[in-house]
PDB file of C-alpha atoms in Angstrom:
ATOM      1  CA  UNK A 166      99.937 123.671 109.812  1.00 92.00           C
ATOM      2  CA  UNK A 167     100.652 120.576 107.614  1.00 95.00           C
ATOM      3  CA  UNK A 168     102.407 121.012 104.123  1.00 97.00           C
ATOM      4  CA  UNK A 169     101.852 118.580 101.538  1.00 96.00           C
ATOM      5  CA  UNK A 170     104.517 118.334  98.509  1.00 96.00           C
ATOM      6  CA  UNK A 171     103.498 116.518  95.612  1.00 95.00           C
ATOM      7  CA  UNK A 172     105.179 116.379  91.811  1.00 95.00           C
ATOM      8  CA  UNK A 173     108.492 114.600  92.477  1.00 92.00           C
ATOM      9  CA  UNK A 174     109.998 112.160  89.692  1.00 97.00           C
ATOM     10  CA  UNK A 175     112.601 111.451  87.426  1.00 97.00           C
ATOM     11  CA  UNK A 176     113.646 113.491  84.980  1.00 98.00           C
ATOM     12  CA  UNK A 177     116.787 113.304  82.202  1.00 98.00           C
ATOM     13  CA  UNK A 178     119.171 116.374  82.373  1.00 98.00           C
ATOM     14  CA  UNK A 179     118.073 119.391  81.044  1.00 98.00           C
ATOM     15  CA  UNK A 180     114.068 118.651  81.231  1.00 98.00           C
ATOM     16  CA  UNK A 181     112.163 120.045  83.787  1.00 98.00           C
ATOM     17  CA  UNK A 182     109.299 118.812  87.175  1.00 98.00           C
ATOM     18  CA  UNK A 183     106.892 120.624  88.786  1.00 98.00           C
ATOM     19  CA  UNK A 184     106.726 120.630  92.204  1.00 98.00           C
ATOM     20  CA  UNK A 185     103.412 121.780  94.120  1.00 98.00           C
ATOM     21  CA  UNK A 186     103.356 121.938  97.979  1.00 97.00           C
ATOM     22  CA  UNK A 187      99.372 122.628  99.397  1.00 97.00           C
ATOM     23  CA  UNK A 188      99.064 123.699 102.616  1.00 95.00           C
ATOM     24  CA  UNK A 189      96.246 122.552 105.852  1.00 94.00           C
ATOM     25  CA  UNK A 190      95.404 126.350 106.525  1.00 91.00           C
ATOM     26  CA  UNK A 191      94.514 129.780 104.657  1.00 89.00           C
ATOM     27  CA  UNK A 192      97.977 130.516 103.098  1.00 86.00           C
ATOM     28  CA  UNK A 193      97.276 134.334 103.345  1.00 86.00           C
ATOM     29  CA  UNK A 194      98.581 133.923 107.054  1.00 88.00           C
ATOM     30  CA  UNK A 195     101.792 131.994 106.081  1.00 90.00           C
ATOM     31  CA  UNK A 196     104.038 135.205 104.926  1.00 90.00           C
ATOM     32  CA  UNK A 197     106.391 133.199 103.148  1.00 94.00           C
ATOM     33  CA  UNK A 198     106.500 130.284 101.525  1.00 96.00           C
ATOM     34  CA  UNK A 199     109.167 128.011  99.447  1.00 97.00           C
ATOM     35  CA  UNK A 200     111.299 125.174  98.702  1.00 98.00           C
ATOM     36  CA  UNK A 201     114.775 123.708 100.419  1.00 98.00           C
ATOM     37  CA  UNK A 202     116.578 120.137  99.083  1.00 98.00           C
ATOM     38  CA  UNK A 203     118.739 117.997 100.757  1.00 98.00           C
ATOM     39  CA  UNK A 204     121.446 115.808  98.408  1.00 95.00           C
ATOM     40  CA  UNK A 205     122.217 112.587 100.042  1.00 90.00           C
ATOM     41  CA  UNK A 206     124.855 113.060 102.643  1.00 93.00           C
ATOM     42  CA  UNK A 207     124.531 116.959 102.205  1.00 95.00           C
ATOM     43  CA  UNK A 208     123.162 119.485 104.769  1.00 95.00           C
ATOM     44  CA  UNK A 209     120.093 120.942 103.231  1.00 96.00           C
ATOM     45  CA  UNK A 210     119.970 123.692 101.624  1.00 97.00           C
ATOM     46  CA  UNK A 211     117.939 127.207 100.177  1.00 98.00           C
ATOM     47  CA  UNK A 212     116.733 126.785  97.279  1.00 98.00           C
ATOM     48  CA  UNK A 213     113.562 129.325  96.833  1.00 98.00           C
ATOM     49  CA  UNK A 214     110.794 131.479  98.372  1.00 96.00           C
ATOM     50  CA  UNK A 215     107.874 133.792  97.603  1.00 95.00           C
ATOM     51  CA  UNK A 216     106.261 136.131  99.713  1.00 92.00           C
ATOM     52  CA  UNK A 217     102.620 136.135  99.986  1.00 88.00           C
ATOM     53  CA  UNK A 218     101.881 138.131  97.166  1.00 85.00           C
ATOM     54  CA  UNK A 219     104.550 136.596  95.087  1.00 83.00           C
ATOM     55  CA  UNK A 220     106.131 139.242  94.331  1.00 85.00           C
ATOM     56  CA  UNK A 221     109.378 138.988  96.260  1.00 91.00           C
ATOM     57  CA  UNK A 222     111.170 136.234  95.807  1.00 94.00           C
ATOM     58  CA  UNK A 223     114.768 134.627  96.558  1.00 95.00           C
ATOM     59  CA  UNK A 224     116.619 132.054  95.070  1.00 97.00           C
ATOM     60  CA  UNK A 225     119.822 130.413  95.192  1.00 97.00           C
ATOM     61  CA  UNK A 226     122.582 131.080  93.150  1.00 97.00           C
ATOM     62  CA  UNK A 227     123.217 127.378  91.860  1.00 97.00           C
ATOM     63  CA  UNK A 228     118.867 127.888  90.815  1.00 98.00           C
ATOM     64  CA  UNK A 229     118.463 131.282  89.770  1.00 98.00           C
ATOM     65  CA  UNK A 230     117.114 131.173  85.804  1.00 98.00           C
ATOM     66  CA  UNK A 231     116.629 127.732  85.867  1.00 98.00           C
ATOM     67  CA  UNK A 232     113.939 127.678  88.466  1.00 98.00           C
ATOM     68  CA  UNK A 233     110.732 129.401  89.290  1.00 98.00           C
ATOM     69  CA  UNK A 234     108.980 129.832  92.551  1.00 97.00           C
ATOM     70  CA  UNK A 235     105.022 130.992  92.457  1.00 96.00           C
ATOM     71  CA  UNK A 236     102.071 130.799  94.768  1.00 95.00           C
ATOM     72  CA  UNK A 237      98.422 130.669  94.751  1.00 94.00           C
ATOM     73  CA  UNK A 238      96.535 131.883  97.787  1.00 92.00           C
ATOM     74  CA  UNK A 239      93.575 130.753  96.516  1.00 93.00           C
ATOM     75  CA  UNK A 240      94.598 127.248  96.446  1.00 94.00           C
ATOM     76  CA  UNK A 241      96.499 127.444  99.301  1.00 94.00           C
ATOM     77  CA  UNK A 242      99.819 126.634  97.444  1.00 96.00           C
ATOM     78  CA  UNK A 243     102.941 126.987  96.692  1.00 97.00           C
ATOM     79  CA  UNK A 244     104.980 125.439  93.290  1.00 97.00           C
ATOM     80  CA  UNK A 245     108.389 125.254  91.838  1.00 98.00           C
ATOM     81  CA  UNK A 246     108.698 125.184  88.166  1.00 98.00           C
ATOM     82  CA  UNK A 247     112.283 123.647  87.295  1.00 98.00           C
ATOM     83  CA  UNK A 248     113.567 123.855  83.916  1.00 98.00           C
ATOM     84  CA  UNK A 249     116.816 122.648  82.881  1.00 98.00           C
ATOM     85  CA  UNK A 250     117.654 120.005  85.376  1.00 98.00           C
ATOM     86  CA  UNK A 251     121.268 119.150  86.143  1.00 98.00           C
ATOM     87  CA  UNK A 252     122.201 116.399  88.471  1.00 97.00           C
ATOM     88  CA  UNK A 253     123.148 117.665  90.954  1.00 97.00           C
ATOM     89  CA  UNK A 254     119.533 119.413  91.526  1.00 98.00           C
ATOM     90  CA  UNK A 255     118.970 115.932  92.776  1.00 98.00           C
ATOM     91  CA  UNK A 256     117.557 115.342  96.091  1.00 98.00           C
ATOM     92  CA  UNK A 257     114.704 115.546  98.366  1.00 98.00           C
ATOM     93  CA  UNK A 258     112.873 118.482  98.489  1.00 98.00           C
ATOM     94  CA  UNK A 259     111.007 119.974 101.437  1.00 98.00           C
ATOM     95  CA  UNK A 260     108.569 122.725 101.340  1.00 98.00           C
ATOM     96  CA  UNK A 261     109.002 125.520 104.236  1.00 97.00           C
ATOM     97  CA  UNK A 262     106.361 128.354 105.333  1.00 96.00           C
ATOM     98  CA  UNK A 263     106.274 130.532 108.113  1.00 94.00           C
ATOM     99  CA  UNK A 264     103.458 132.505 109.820  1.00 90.00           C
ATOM    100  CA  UNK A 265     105.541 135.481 110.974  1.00 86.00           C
ATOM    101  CA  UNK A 266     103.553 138.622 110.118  1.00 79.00           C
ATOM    102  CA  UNK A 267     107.354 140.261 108.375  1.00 81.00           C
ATOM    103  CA  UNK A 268     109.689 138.744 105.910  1.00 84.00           C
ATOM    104  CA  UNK A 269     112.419 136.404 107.256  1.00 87.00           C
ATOM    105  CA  UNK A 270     115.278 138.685 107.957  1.00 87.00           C
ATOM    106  CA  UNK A 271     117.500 135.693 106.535  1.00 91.00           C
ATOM    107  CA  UNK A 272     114.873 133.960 104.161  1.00 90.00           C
ATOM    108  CA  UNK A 273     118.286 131.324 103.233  1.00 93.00           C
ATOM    109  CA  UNK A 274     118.186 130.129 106.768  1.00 94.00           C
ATOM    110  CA  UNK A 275     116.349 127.123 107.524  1.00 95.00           C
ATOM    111  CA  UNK A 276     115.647 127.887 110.954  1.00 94.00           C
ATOM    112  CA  UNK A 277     113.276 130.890 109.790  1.00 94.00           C
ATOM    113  CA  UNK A 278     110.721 128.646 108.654  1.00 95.00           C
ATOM    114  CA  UNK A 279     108.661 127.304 111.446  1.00 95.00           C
ATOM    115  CA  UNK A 280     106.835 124.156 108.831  1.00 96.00           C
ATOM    116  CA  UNK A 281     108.258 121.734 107.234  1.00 97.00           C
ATOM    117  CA  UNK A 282     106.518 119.972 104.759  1.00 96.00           C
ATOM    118  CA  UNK A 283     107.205 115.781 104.039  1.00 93.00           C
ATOM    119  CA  UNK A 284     109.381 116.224 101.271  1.00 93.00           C
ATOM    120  CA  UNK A 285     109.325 114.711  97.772  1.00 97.00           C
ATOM    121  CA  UNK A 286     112.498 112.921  95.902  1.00 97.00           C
ATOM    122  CA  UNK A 287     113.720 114.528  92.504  1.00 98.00           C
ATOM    123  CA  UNK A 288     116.006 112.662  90.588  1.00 98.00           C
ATOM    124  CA  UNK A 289     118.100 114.270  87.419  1.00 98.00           C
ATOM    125  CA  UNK A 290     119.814 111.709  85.627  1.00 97.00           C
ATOM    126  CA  UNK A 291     122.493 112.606  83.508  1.00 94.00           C
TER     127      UNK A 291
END
């Protein structure tokens, strides 16, 4: 399975990128799908996820209301709608899937997601 991110940029503080991840494979096999970032000299870190159907989703604290997570089977994708960008949402972001046939049991975990994708740089300025 090979994940493709697209959509990173620039953007000023408080406007908003769209990032779209498509996937090699049928995405109705990959349970979950999302989004983790990684700030320059940071671990990374959870940021959001949708289950196949979309319609469970997690997202981080330092996200939640600012960002949305959606997929689209049918397309074989996954996106991440960010509004109101603050910079420290800066980094590079990495989209995750996993074929497991449950939910993650700890979807914040990185090691529940068995593909990484490339990862794409977002930049807030302030």
């Amino acid at each position: 399975v090979q994940l493709q991110a697209s959509g990173g940029g620039s953007a000023p503080a408080g406007g908003s990128l769209r990032l779209s991840c498509t996937a090699s494979v049928n995405t109705y096999y990959l349970y979950t799908m999302g989004w983790f970032r990684q700030a320059p000299g940071q671990e990374r870190e959870f940021v959001a996820t949708a289950s196949r159907s979309g319609g469970t989703t997690y997202y981080s604290d330092s996200v939640k209301g600012r960002f949305s997570v959606s997929r689209d089977i049918a397309k074989k994708a996954v996106y991440l709608e960010m509004n109101d960008l603050k910079p420290e949402d800066t980094g590079v972001y990495y989209c995750v899937a996993d074929d497991s046939l449950v939910p993650p049991a700890r979807p914040t975990r990185a090691s529940e997601y068995k593909y990484w994708g490339q990862g794409t740089q977002v930049t807030v300025s302030s």
